[in-house]
XYZ file of N, CA and C in Angstrom:
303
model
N -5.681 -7.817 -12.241
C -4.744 -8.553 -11.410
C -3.336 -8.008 -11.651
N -2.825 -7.657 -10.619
C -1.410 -6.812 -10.718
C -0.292 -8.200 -11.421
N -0.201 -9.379 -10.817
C 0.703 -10.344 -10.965
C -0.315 -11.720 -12.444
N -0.521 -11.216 -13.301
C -0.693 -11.783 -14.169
C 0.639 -12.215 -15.657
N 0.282 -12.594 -16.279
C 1.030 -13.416 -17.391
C 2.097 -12.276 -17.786
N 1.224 -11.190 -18.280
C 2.150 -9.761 -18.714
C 3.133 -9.436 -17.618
N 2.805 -9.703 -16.281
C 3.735 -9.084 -14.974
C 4.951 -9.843 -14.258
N 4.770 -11.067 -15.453
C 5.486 -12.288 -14.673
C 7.174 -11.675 -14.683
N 7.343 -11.114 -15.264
C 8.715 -10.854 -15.388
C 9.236 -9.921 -14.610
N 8.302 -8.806 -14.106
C 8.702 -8.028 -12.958
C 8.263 -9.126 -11.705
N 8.121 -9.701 -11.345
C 8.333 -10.564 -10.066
C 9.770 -11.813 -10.468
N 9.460 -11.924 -11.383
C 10.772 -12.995 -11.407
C 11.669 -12.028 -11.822
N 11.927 -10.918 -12.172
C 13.511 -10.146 -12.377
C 13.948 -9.501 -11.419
N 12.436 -9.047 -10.390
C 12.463 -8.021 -9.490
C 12.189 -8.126 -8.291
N 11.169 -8.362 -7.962
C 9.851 -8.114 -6.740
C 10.365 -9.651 -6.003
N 10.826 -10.665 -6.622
C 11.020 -11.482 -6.064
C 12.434 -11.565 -5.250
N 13.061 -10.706 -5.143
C 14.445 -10.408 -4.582
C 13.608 -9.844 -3.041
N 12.458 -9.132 -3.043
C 11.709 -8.942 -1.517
C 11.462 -9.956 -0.890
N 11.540 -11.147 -0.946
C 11.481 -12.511 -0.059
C 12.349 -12.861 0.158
N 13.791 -12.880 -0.195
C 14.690 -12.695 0.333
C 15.437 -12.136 1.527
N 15.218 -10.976 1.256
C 15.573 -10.212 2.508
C 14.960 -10.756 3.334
N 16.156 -10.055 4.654
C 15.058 -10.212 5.957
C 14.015 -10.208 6.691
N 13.757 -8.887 5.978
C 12.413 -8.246 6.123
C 11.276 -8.865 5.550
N 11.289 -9.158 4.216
C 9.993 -9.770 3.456
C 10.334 -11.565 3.736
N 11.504 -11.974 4.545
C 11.317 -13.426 4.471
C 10.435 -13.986 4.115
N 10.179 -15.461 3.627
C 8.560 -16.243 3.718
C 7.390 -15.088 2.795
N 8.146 -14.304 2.070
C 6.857 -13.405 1.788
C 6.699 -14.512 0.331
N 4.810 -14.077 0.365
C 4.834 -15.108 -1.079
C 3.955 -13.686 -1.816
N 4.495 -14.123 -3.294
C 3.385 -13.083 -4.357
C 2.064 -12.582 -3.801
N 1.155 -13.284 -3.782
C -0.143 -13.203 -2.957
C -0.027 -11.816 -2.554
N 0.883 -11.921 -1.148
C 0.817 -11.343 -0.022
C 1.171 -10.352 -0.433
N 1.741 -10.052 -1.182
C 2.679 -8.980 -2.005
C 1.742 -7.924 -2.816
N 0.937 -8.805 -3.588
C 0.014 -8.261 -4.692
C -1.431 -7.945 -3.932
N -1.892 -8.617 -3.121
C -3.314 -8.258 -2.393
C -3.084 -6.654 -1.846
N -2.173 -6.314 -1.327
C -2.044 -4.512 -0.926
C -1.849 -4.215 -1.837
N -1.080 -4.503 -2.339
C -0.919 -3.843 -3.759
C -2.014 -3.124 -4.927
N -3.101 -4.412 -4.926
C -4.124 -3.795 -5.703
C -4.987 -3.143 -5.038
N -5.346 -3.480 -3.466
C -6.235 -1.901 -3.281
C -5.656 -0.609 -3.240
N -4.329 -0.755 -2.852
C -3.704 0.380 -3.487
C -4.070 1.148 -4.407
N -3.753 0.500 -5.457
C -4.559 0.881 -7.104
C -5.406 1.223 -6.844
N -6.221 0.099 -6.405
C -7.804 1.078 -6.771
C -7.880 2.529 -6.204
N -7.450 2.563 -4.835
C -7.710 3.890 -4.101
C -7.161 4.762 -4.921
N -5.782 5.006 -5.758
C -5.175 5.524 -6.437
C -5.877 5.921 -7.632
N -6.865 4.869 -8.225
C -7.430 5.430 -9.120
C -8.833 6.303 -8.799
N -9.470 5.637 -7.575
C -10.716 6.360 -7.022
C -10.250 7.948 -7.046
N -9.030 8.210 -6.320
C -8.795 9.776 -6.206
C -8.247 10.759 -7.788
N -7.698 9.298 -8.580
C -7.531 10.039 -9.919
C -8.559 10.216 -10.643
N -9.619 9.739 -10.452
C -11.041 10.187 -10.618
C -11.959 10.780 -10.369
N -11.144 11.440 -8.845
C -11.835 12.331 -8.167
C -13.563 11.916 -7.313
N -13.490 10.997 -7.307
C -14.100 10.264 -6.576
C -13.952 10.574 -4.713
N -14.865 10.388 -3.983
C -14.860 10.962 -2.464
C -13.801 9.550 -2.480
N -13.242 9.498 -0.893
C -12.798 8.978 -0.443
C -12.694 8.284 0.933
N -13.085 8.914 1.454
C -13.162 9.667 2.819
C -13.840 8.358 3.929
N -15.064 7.898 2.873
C -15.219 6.416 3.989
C -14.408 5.479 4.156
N -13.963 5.539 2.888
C -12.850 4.639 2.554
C -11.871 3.939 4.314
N -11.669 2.549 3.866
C -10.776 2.117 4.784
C -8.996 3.020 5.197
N -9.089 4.221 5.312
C -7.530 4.886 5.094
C -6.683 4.179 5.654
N -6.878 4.429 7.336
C -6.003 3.618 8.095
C -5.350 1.905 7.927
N -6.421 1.534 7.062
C -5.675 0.421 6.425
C -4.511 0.739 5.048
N -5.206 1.387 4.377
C -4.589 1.526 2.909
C -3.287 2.182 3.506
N -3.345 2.645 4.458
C -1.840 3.783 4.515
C -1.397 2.300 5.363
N -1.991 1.489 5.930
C -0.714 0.278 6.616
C -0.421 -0.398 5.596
N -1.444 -0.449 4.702
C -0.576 -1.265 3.484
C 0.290 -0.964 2.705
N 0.376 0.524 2.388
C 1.909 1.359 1.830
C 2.554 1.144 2.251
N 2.426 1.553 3.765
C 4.123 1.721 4.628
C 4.864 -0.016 4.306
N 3.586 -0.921 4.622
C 4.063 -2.542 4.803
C 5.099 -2.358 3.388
N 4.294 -2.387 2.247
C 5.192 -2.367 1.049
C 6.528 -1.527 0.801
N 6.104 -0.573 1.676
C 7.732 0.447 1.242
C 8.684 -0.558 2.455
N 8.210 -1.137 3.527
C 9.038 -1.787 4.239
C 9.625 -3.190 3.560
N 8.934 -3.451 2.475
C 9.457 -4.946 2.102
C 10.034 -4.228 0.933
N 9.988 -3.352 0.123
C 10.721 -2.913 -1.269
C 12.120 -1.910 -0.867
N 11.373 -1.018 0.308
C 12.854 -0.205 0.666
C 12.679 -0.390 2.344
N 13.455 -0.902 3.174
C 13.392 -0.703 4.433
C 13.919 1.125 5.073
N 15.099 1.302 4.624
C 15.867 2.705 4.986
C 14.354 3.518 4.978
N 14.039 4.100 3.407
C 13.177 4.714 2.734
C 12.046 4.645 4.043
N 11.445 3.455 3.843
C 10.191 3.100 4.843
C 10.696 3.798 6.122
N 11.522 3.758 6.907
C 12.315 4.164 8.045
C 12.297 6.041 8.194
N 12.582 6.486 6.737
C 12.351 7.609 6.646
C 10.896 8.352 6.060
N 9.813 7.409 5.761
C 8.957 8.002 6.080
C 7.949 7.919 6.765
N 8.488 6.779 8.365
C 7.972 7.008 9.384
C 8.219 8.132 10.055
N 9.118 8.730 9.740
C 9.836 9.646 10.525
C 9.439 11.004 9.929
N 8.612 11.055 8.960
C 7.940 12.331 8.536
C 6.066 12.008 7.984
N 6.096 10.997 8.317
C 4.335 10.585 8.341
C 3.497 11.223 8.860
N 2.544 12.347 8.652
C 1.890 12.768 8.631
C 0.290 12.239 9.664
N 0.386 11.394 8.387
C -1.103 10.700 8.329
C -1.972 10.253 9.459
N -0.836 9.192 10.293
C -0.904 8.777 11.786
C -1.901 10.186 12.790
N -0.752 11.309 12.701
C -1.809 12.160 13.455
C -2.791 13.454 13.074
N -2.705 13.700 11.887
C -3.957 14.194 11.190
C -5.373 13.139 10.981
N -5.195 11.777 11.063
C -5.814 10.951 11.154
C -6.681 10.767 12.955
N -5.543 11.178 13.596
C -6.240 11.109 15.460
C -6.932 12.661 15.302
N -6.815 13.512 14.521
C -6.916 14.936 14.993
C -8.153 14.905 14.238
N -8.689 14.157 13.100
C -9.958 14.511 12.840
C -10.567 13.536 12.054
N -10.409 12.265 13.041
C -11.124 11.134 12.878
C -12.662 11.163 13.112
N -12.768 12.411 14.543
C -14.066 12.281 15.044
C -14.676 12.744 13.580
N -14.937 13.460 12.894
C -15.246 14.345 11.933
C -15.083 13.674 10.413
N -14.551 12.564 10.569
C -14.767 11.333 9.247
C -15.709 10.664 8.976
N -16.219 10.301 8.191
C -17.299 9.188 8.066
C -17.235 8.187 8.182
N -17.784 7.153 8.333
C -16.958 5.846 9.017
C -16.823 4.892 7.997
N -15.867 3.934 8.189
C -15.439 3.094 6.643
C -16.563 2.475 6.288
N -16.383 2.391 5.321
C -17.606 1.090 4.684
C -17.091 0.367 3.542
N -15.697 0.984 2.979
C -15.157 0.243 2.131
C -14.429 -0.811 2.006
């Protein structure tokens, strides 16, 4: 669990300044930490070298961008503007395996 006893202090020193803003208004921990940890996992699946490939991508990459939009908006802004993923993702979707994760 990303937001446990040990983590309490990076949400109350830190992470909790993202509900604030405009952008993350109304945002609660939860919502915050649920992308967050499949994140991880995927992060660790590939540091393990583990396939990937059925994997849900098109979600996991909406759940980055969501987070870089509630932690950095500008940042997020600039790496819509060099994102890749979106169309290497249309260019050889046919040729993916289909999610199951």
């Amino acid at each position: 669990m990303m937001f446990n006893k040990e983590n309490e202090v990076l949400w109350q020193q830190t992470l909790h300044r993202i509900s604030a803003d405009p952008v993350g208004r109304g945002l609660r921990r939860k919502q915050f930490s649920t992308p967050l940890v499949r994140i991880r996992h995927l992060r660790n699946r590939i540091a393990h070298h583990e396939p990937i490939l059925h994997w849900p991508l098109q979600q996991h990459h909406a759940d980055m961008m969501q987070l870089m939009e509630w932690i950095a908006p500008g940042d997020a802004r600039w790496c819509r503007t060099h994102d890749r993923f979106p169309s290497l993702v249309a260019r050889w979707s046919h040729q993916l395996p289909r999610s199951t994760a």
